[in-house]
Coordinates of C-alpha atoms and ligand atoms in Angstrom, one line a residue:
M29 CA 7.0 40.9 38.5
K30 CA 5.9 37.9 40.3
R31 CA 2.4 38.6 39.1
I32 CA 3.4 38.4 35.5
I33 CA 5.6 35.5 35.9
L34 CA 2.5 33.1 37.4
T35 CA 0.1 35.4 35.3
T36 CA 2.1 33.5 32.3
I37 CA 2.7 30.7 33.7
T38 CA -0.9 29.8 34.1
A39 CA -1.9 31.2 30.7
L40 CA 0.9 28.8 29.4
I41 CA -0.8 25.6 31.7
L42 CA -4.5 26.7 30.3
A43 CA -3.2 26.8 26.5
S44 CA -1.4 23.3 27.4
C45 CA -4.5 21.8 28.3
T46 CA -6.9 23.2 25.3
K47 CA -8.3 19.9 24.4
A48 CA -8.1 17.5 21.1
P49 CA -10.4 17.6 18.2
E50 CA -13.2 15.2 18.5
P51 CA -12.4 12.4 16.4
I52 CA -14.7 11.9 13.6
Y53 CA -15.0 8.7 12.9
P54 CA -14.0 6.0 11.3
V55 CA -10.7 6.4 12.7
P56 CA -7.3 3.7 11.4
T57 CA -6.8 0.7 14.0
A58 CA -2.9 1.0 15.4
E59 CA -2.1 -2.0 13.1
Q60 CA -3.9 -0.2 9.9
L61 CA -1.5 3.2 10.7
A62 CA 1.4 1.4 10.5
W63 CA 0.3 -0.5 7.4
Q64 CA -0.3 2.8 6.0
E65 CA 3.1 4.1 7.2
L66 CA 4.5 1.3 4.9
E67 CA 3.9 3.2 1.8
T68 CA 5.5 0.8 -0.8
Y69 CA 5.9 -2.7 -0.7
A70 CA 6.5 -5.8 -3.4
F71 CA 4.5 -8.7 -5.3
I72 CA 5.8 -11.3 -6.4
H73 CA 4.1 -12.9 -8.8
F74 CA 5.8 -16.7 -9.5
G75 CA 4.8 -20.0 -10.5
L76 CA 3.8 -22.6 -12.7
N77 CA 2.7 -19.9 -15.0
T78 CA 6.0 -18.5 -15.1
F79 CA 7.5 -21.4 -16.8
N80 CA 4.7 -22.1 -19.2
D81 CA 4.5 -18.3 -20.3
L82 CA 0.7 -18.3 -18.9
E83 CA -1.1 -15.7 -16.4
W84 CA -4.1 -17.9 -15.6
G85 CA -3.2 -21.3 -15.7
Y86 CA -5.8 -23.8 -16.1
G87 CA -5.2 -26.4 -13.3
D88 CA -3.7 -28.9 -15.6
T89 CA 0.4 -28.0 -16.2
P90 CA 2.5 -31.1 -14.7
A91 CA 4.1 -29.9 -11.7
S92 CA 7.3 -31.7 -13.2
T93 CA 7.0 -27.9 -15.3
F94 CA 8.3 -25.7 -12.3
N95 CA 12.0 -25.9 -12.8
P96 CA 14.1 -22.8 -11.6
E97 CA 17.8 -23.2 -12.4
N98 CA 19.0 -20.7 -10.6
L99 CA 16.5 -19.6 -7.7
D100 CA 17.8 -16.8 -5.7
C101 CA 15.5 -15.2 -3.0
D102 CA 18.1 -13.5 -1.9
Q103 CA 18.4 -11.6 -4.9
W104 CA 15.0 -10.5 -4.6
A105 CA 15.0 -9.3 -1.4
A106 CA 18.4 -7.2 -1.9
T107 CA 16.9 -6.2 -5.2
L108 CA 13.6 -5.2 -3.4
K109 CA 15.3 -3.6 -0.8
N110 CA 17.1 -1.6 -2.9
A111 CA 14.3 -0.5 -4.5
G112 CA 12.9 1.2 -1.0
M113 CA 10.3 -1.9 -0.9
K114 CA 9.3 -2.3 2.9
G115 CA 8.1 -5.8 2.1
V116 CA 7.3 -8.7 -0.5
I117 CA 3.9 -10.6 -0.7
L118 CA 4.3 -13.8 -2.6
T119 CA 2.0 -15.9 -4.4
A120 CA 2.1 -19.0 -2.6
K121 CA -0.8 -20.6 -4.9
H122 CA -2.1 -18.8 -7.9
H123 CA -5.7 -19.9 -9.8
D124 CA -3.8 -22.9 -10.9
G125 CA -3.6 -24.5 -7.6
F126 CA 0.1 -25.1 -8.0
C127 CA 1.8 -24.7 -4.5
L128 CA 5.0 -23.7 -3.8
W129 CA 5.4 -24.8 -0.7
P130 CA 5.4 -28.5 0.3
T131 CA 1.8 -28.6 1.5
E132 CA 0.0 -31.8 2.7
S133 CA -3.3 -30.5 1.5
T134 CA -2.1 -31.6 -2.0
D135 CA 0.1 -33.1 -4.5
Y136 CA 0.0 -30.6 -7.1
N137 CA 3.1 -28.7 -5.0
I138 CA 6.4 -28.5 -5.3
S139 CA 7.6 -31.5 -3.8
H140 CA 6.6 -33.0 -7.2
S141 CA 8.5 -30.8 -9.1
P142 CA 12.4 -31.1 -9.9
Y143 CA 13.2 -28.2 -8.2
N144 CA 15.7 -28.9 -5.7
N145 CA 15.0 -32.9 -6.7
G146 CA 11.4 -32.4 -4.8
E147 CA 13.2 -30.5 -1.5
G148 CA 12.2 -27.1 -2.4
D149 CA 10.0 -24.7 -0.2
V150 CA 9.9 -21.0 -2.0
V151 CA 7.7 -20.0 0.4
K152 CA 10.3 -20.7 3.6
E153 CA 13.3 -19.4 1.1
L154 CA 11.6 -16.1 0.6
S155 CA 10.5 -15.8 4.1
E156 CA 14.2 -16.7 5.5
A157 CA 15.7 -14.1 2.7
C158 CA 12.8 -11.0 4.1
Q159 CA 14.5 -11.9 7.7
R160 CA 18.1 -11.4 6.3
H161 CA 17.7 -8.3 4.5
G162 CA 14.7 -6.7 7.0
L163 CA 11.9 -7.3 4.9
L164 CA 8.5 -8.1 6.0
F165 CA 6.8 -11.0 4.8
G166 CA 3.3 -11.5 3.2
I167 CA 1.0 -14.5 1.5
Y168 CA -1.2 -14.5 -1.3
C169 CA -3.0 -17.8 -1.6
S170 CA -5.4 -18.0 -4.4
P171 CA -9.0 -19.0 -2.6
W172 CA -10.2 -19.9 -6.6
D173 CA -8.4 -23.7 -7.3
R174 CA -8.8 -24.7 -10.9
H175 CA -6.8 -28.1 -9.9
H176 CA -9.0 -29.3 -7.4
P177 CA -11.3 -31.5 -8.2
R178 CA -13.5 -30.9 -5.2
Y179 CA -13.7 -27.0 -5.9
A180 CA -17.1 -25.8 -5.6
F181 CA -17.8 -28.6 -3.0
P182 CA -17.2 -28.4 0.6
E183 CA -13.8 -30.8 0.9
Y184 CA -12.2 -28.1 -1.4
V185 CA -13.1 -25.3 1.4
A186 CA -11.4 -27.9 4.0
T187 CA -8.2 -28.3 1.6
Y188 CA -8.1 -24.2 1.7
H189 CA -7.9 -23.8 5.2
Q190 CA -5.5 -26.7 6.1
Q191 CA -3.4 -24.4 3.2
I192 CA -4.1 -21.1 5.3
N193 CA -3.5 -23.0 8.7
E194 CA 0.0 -24.3 7.0
L195 CA 0.9 -21.1 5.2
T196 CA 0.6 -19.0 8.3
K197 CA 1.8 -21.4 11.3
N198 CA 5.1 -22.1 9.2
Y199 CA 6.3 -19.5 7.9
G200 CA 7.4 -16.7 10.6
P201 CA 5.6 -13.4 10.5
L202 CA 3.3 -11.8 8.1
F203 CA 2.3 -8.5 7.6
E204 CA -0.7 -9.2 4.7
F205 CA -2.9 -12.0 3.8
W206 CA -4.0 -11.9 0.2
F207 CA -7.5 -13.3 -0.4
D208 CA -7.8 -12.5 -4.6
G209 CA -11.3 -11.2 -5.6
A210 CA -10.9 -13.8 -9.0
N211 CA -13.5 -16.6 -8.1
G212 CA -14.9 -19.4 -10.2
G213 CA -15.3 -20.3 -13.5
D214 CA -14.0 -22.8 -15.8
G215 CA -11.3 -24.9 -15.2
Y216 CA -9.5 -28.6 -15.1
Y217 CA -10.6 -29.4 -11.8
G218 CA -9.2 -32.9 -11.5
G219 CA -9.9 -33.3 -15.2
A220 CA -13.9 -32.7 -15.3
N221 CA -12.7 -29.7 -17.4
E222 CA -15.9 -27.6 -16.8
T223 CA -17.1 -24.5 -15.5
R224 CA -18.0 -24.2 -11.3
Q225 CA -19.5 -20.9 -9.8
I226 CA -19.8 -20.2 -6.3
D227 CA -20.7 -17.7 -3.7
H228 CA -17.8 -16.2 -2.8
N229 CA -18.8 -14.0 0.4
K230 CA -20.3 -17.7 1.6
Y231 CA -18.0 -20.3 0.3
Y232 CA -14.6 -19.7 1.6
D233 CA -15.8 -19.4 5.3
Y234 CA -13.6 -16.4 5.4
Q235 CA -14.3 -15.7 8.9
R236 CA -12.6 -18.6 9.9
A237 CA -9.5 -17.7 7.7
K238 CA -9.5 -14.2 8.8
D239 CA -9.7 -15.9 12.8
T240 CA -6.7 -18.4 11.8
V241 CA -5.0 -15.4 10.2
L242 CA -5.2 -12.8 13.3
S243 CA -4.8 -15.6 15.6
R244 CA -1.5 -15.8 14.8
H245 CA -0.2 -12.5 13.5
P246 CA -3.0 -10.0 14.8
T247 CA -0.8 -6.9 13.0
A248 CA -1.4 -8.8 9.7
M249 CA -3.7 -6.9 7.4
I250 CA -6.4 -8.8 5.3
F251 CA -7.3 -7.7 1.7
G252 CA -10.2 -9.1 0.3
G253 CA -13.1 -10.8 1.1
P254 CA -15.6 -9.9 3.8
Y255 CA -13.5 -9.1 6.6
Q256 CA -10.7 -6.8 4.6
T257 CA -9.5 -4.5 6.4
V258 CA -7.4 -2.8 3.7
R259 CA -9.4 -2.4 0.3
W260 CA -8.4 -3.0 -3.7
V261 CA -8.3 0.5 -5.3
G262 CA -10.4 -0.7 -8.2
N263 CA -8.1 -1.3 -11.0
E264 CA -4.7 -2.8 -12.0
K265 CA -3.2 0.3 -13.3
G266 CA -1.4 1.9 -10.5
Y267 CA -3.2 4.9 -9.5
A268 CA -5.6 5.5 -6.9
H269 CA -9.1 7.9 -7.3
A270 CA -7.8 11.5 -7.3
T271 CA -10.3 11.7 -4.3
N272 CA -9.2 9.1 -2.0
W273 CA -11.1 8.7 1.8
C274 CA -9.7 5.6 4.2
N275 CA -13.7 5.9 4.9
V276 CA -14.3 4.3 1.6
T277 CA -17.1 6.9 0.6
E278 CA -17.0 10.1 2.4
N279 CA -19.4 8.8 5.3
G280 CA -18.3 5.6 5.0
A281 CA -18.6 3.7 8.5
E282 CA -15.1 1.6 8.4
W283 CA -11.4 2.7 8.1
Q284 CA -10.4 1.0 4.8
P285 CA -7.1 2.5 3.5
A286 CA -6.7 1.5 -0.7
E287 CA -3.7 -0.5 -1.5
V288 CA -2.6 0.2 -5.5
D289 CA -1.8 -3.3 -7.0
V290 CA 0.3 -3.0 -10.2
S291 CA 3.1 -5.1 -12.4
I292 CA 6.0 -3.0 -13.4
R293 CA 5.6 -5.3 -16.7
P294 CA 1.7 -5.7 -18.6
G295 CA 1.5 -9.2 -17.6
W296 CA 1.9 -10.3 -13.7
F297 CA 3.4 -13.7 -14.6
Y298 CA 6.9 -13.2 -16.5
H299 CA 7.0 -13.4 -20.1
K300 CA 10.1 -12.8 -22.2
N301 CA 8.1 -11.0 -25.2
E302 CA 7.4 -8.3 -22.1
D303 CA 11.3 -8.2 -21.5
T304 CA 11.0 -4.4 -23.9
K305 CA 7.9 -3.4 -22.1
V306 CA 9.0 -2.8 -18.6
K307 CA 7.8 0.0 -17.1
T308 CA 9.8 3.7 -17.8
I309 CA 11.4 5.4 -14.6
N310 CA 8.3 8.2 -15.8
E311 CA 5.9 5.7 -15.8
L312 CA 7.2 4.3 -12.5
C313 CA 7.4 7.8 -10.8
D314 CA 3.8 9.1 -12.0
I315 CA 2.1 5.5 -10.3
Y316 CA 4.2 6.5 -7.3
Y317 CA 2.6 10.1 -6.9
K318 CA -0.8 8.5 -8.1
S319 CA -0.6 6.1 -5.6
V320 CA 1.3 7.1 -1.8
G321 CA 0.5 10.6 -3.0
R322 CA -2.9 9.8 -2.9
N323 CA -3.4 8.2 0.3
A324 CA -2.7 4.5 -0.8
N325 CA 0.1 2.2 -0.8
L326 CA 1.4 1.3 -3.7
L327 CA 2.1 -2.7 -4.2
L328 CA 4.9 -3.4 -7.1
N329 CA 4.8 -6.5 -8.7
F330 CA 8.0 -8.2 -10.0
P331 CA 7.5 -11.2 -12.4
V332 CA 10.2 -13.1 -11.3
T333 CA 12.0 -15.3 -14.3
L334 CA 12.6 -19.0 -15.7
N335 CA 15.8 -18.7 -13.7
G336 CA 14.7 -18.2 -10.5
K337 CA 15.4 -14.0 -10.4
I338 CA 13.8 -10.7 -11.1
H339 CA 14.9 -9.5 -14.3
P340 CA 18.1 -7.2 -14.5
V341 CA 16.1 -4.2 -16.8
D342 CA 13.0 -4.7 -13.8
S343 CA 15.4 -4.3 -11.0
A344 CA 17.4 -1.8 -12.5
R345 CA 14.5 0.0 -13.5
A346 CA 13.1 -0.5 -9.7
V347 CA 15.9 0.8 -7.9
E348 CA 16.3 4.1 -10.2
F349 CA 12.9 4.9 -9.7
Y350 CA 13.1 4.8 -5.9
Q351 CA 16.6 7.2 -6.1
V352 CA 14.5 9.6 -8.6
I353 CA 11.4 10.0 -6.0
S354 CA 14.0 9.9 -2.9
N355 CA 15.8 13.0 -4.6
E356 CA 12.6 14.6 -6.0
L357 CA 11.3 14.0 -1.6
S358 CA 14.7 14.9 0.0
H359 CA 15.0 18.7 0.7
N360 CA 12.1 20.0 2.7
L361 CA 12.3 23.4 1.9
L362 CA 9.7 24.3 4.8
A363 CA 11.5 22.6 7.5
D364 CA 12.9 26.2 8.7
A365 CA 9.8 28.5 7.4
K366 CA 8.0 30.7 9.4
V367 CA 4.4 29.6 9.9
S368 CA 1.1 30.8 10.4
A369 CA -2.1 30.3 10.4
D370 CA -5.8 32.7 10.2
D371 CA -7.0 29.8 13.4
E372 CA -5.3 27.7 16.1
R373 CA -6.6 25.6 19.0
G374 CA -4.1 27.5 21.5
H375 CA -0.6 26.4 22.0
R376 CA -0.6 23.0 22.1
F377 CA -2.0 22.8 18.7
S378 CA -0.1 25.3 16.9
V379 CA 0.8 26.0 13.3
S380 CA 4.3 25.1 14.2
K381 CA 3.4 21.7 14.8
V382 CA 3.1 21.1 10.8
N383 CA 7.1 21.5 10.3
D384 CA 8.4 20.3 13.9
G385 CA 9.1 17.3 12.1
D386 CA 7.4 15.0 14.6
P387 CA 4.4 13.0 13.4
E388 CA 2.5 13.3 16.6
T389 CA 2.0 16.6 17.0
F390 CA -0.4 18.8 14.8
W391 CA -1.6 21.9 14.0
A392 CA -5.6 22.1 14.8
T393 CA -8.4 24.7 14.1
N394 CA -11.3 25.5 16.8
D395 CA -14.4 23.6 16.4
D396 CA -16.4 26.3 14.8
Y397 CA -13.7 26.4 12.2
P398 CA -13.6 23.8 9.8
Y399 CA -11.1 25.3 6.9
G400 CA -8.2 27.6 7.4
T401 CA -5.3 29.2 5.7
I402 CA -1.9 28.4 6.5
S403 CA 1.3 30.4 5.2
F404 CA 5.2 29.7 5.2
S405 CA 7.3 32.7 4.4
M406 CA 10.8 31.9 3.8
D407 CA 14.5 33.8 4.4
K408 CA 15.0 34.0 0.8
P409 CA 13.1 32.9 -2.5
V410 CA 12.8 29.3 -3.4
T411 CA 11.8 26.8 -6.4
M412 CA 9.5 23.9 -5.5
S413 CA 7.2 21.9 -7.5
R414 CA 6.0 19.5 -4.9
V415 CA 3.9 20.0 -1.6
L416 CA 3.2 17.0 0.3
I417 CA 0.4 17.1 3.2
Q418 CA -0.6 14.8 6.0
E419 CA -3.2 14.9 8.3
Y420 CA -3.3 13.2 11.9
V421 CA -5.5 10.5 10.6
K422 CA -5.9 9.4 14.6
L423 CA -8.4 11.3 14.6
G424 CA -10.1 10.7 11.2
Q425 CA -9.3 12.0 7.8
R426 CA -11.2 15.2 7.3
V427 CA -10.0 17.6 4.9
K428 CA -12.2 17.8 1.1
S429 CA -10.7 20.4 -0.7
F430 CA -7.6 22.6 -0.5
N431 CA -5.7 24.7 -3.2
L432 CA -2.4 26.1 -3.0
E433 CA -1.1 29.8 -3.5
G434 CA 2.4 32.0 -3.2
E435 CA 3.7 35.4 -3.2
K436 CA 6.9 36.5 -4.7
D437 CA 8.2 39.6 -3.8
G438 CA 4.9 40.6 -2.9
K439 CA 3.0 39.7 -5.9
W440 CA 0.6 37.1 -5.4
L441 CA 0.6 33.7 -7.3
K442 CA -1.6 30.5 -8.0
I443 CA 0.0 27.3 -8.2
N444 CA -1.9 25.2 -11.0
T445 CA -1.4 21.7 -9.4
Y446 CA -0.8 18.6 -12.1
D447 CA -3.1 16.8 -9.1
T448 CA -6.3 17.2 -7.9
T449 CA -6.3 19.0 -4.5
S450 CA -9.1 17.2 -2.8
T451 CA -8.7 14.8 -0.1
V452 CA -5.2 14.3 1.7
G453 CA -5.6 11.9 4.8
Y454 CA -2.6 10.3 5.8
K455 CA -0.4 11.8 2.6
R456 CA -1.1 13.7 -0.1
I457 CA 1.6 14.9 -2.4
V458 CA 0.4 17.1 -5.7
R459 CA 3.1 18.2 -8.2
F460 CA 2.9 21.7 -10.2
D461 CA 5.7 23.3 -12.3
P462 CA 8.8 24.7 -10.5
V463 CA 8.0 28.3 -9.2
E464 CA 9.8 30.1 -7.3
L465 CA 8.6 31.3 -3.8
D466 CA 9.2 33.5 -0.7
K467 CA 5.6 32.6 0.8
L468 CA 4.0 29.6 0.4
I469 CA -0.3 29.7 1.3
I470 CA -2.5 26.8 1.6
N471 CA -6.0 26.9 2.1
F472 CA -8.3 24.4 3.7
E473 CA -11.1 25.0 1.6
E474 CA -13.6 22.2 3.6
S475 CA -13.3 19.7 5.8
R476 CA -15.5 17.5 7.5
G477 CA -14.5 19.3 10.9
P478 CA -11.7 21.2 12.7
L479 CA -8.2 20.9 11.0
C480 CA -6.0 18.1 12.0
I481 CA -2.4 18.9 9.9
S482 CA 0.4 16.7 11.2
N483 CA 2.9 17.5 8.5
I484 CA 3.6 19.7 5.9
E485 CA 6.6 20.0 3.5
A486 CA 7.6 21.2 0.4
Y487 CA 10.2 20.4 -2.6
Ligands
FUL511 C1 -5.9 -10.5 -10.2 C2 -5.3 -12.2 -10.5 O1 -7.0 -12.4 -11.4 C3 -4.2 -12.1 -11.3 O2 -4.1 -12.7 -12.0 C4 -3.4 -11.3 -10.3 O3 -2.9 -12.4 -9.3 C5 -3.8 -10.2 -9.4 C6 -2.8 -9.8 -8.5 O4 -4.6 -10.4 -9.0 O5 -6.9 -10.7 -9.3

């Protein structure tokens, strides 16, 4: 008896010492991973364009036209919070050059507008509202400046860095800094009214900009420019590609997760004639599944209106969208299922780790087994239409393709998903027509190395 106990204990110790798979590079930094876990946050486009029915102000619109009558950043923050957003990024300065804070770098700013008798500071108001409502705060400060007389010359670069300096110094913690990719072209430029071109990778001194941001906000992500830590998904329509690697390309050297930026209306800024064009719940849900469900973050834009509030239609739509998604993904049908797999890397990485609710544990296969089949047996049949999978990406993104099958009363079924079943990454959600099953089978067909799967859910 004693010997049996000892042998069992030794076996358990050996099993728990099994080594984790070697990482497959690149892997995320802790900050990038924390950012990926945010999943959804908001954009606010607001500025002179709002008051002049423009998307890209030329840079000559008078500062006096900025005049929101009932600006209410608490209304923005409360709305966004109710829409499940984890943070908000504000256009502190758009391409027209107008600054929403009383900067010392240019007169073209809010203190020369009638708002609050020239005493206003929208960046401050929003950053404080975010703190009150438990939202993270981020800043968009356009590198391109169609107002500044010395844009494209060295003087403007100094002005731009002064702006970055003020914005990173005076408005509390930032979770993301946005360097927009639109650069150079025609503009007012202090009355020159001409076209100016620059080499954006060189002209702005992005190295210094990155150092300024990160020295004060070490956990912030940088969007855009040559030192970005997160990347543009490549369109403004609200979807990530069906095959979406965080390593940019499958063998890319750097971890750069994608951000999907899209507006709840056709435009980024408010236009009255778009009041009837707010995206529908179905469109917003589809955007969610094609962004968050495809291993990307969703940056959903709200164009604040002329009265300084998020429009009631946009606000109701966003909150309802959040409720629909939360309902769809509220009751995990696999939580109590019995799990088995055709390969497992010892006890520490056993298959039961995929539904233990702990993101730090994961099921791993052996080094010579870069694939695997996992099955979930339910006590009684359940109807499902979504499967959610997460890789343990601290060891790299691995899965290249998978497929879904099921069983009902011993009869095999193929599950045809609407969404492609290729890469997984931090999170993948695939949709299909509701199907009743007593067993769900996931075949991971191809992977860059042994599987490391931390979580699987079904709804
Ligand atoms: C683009 C800009 O040109 C648009 O106006 C908007 O700000 C969008 C988020 O990025 O590059």
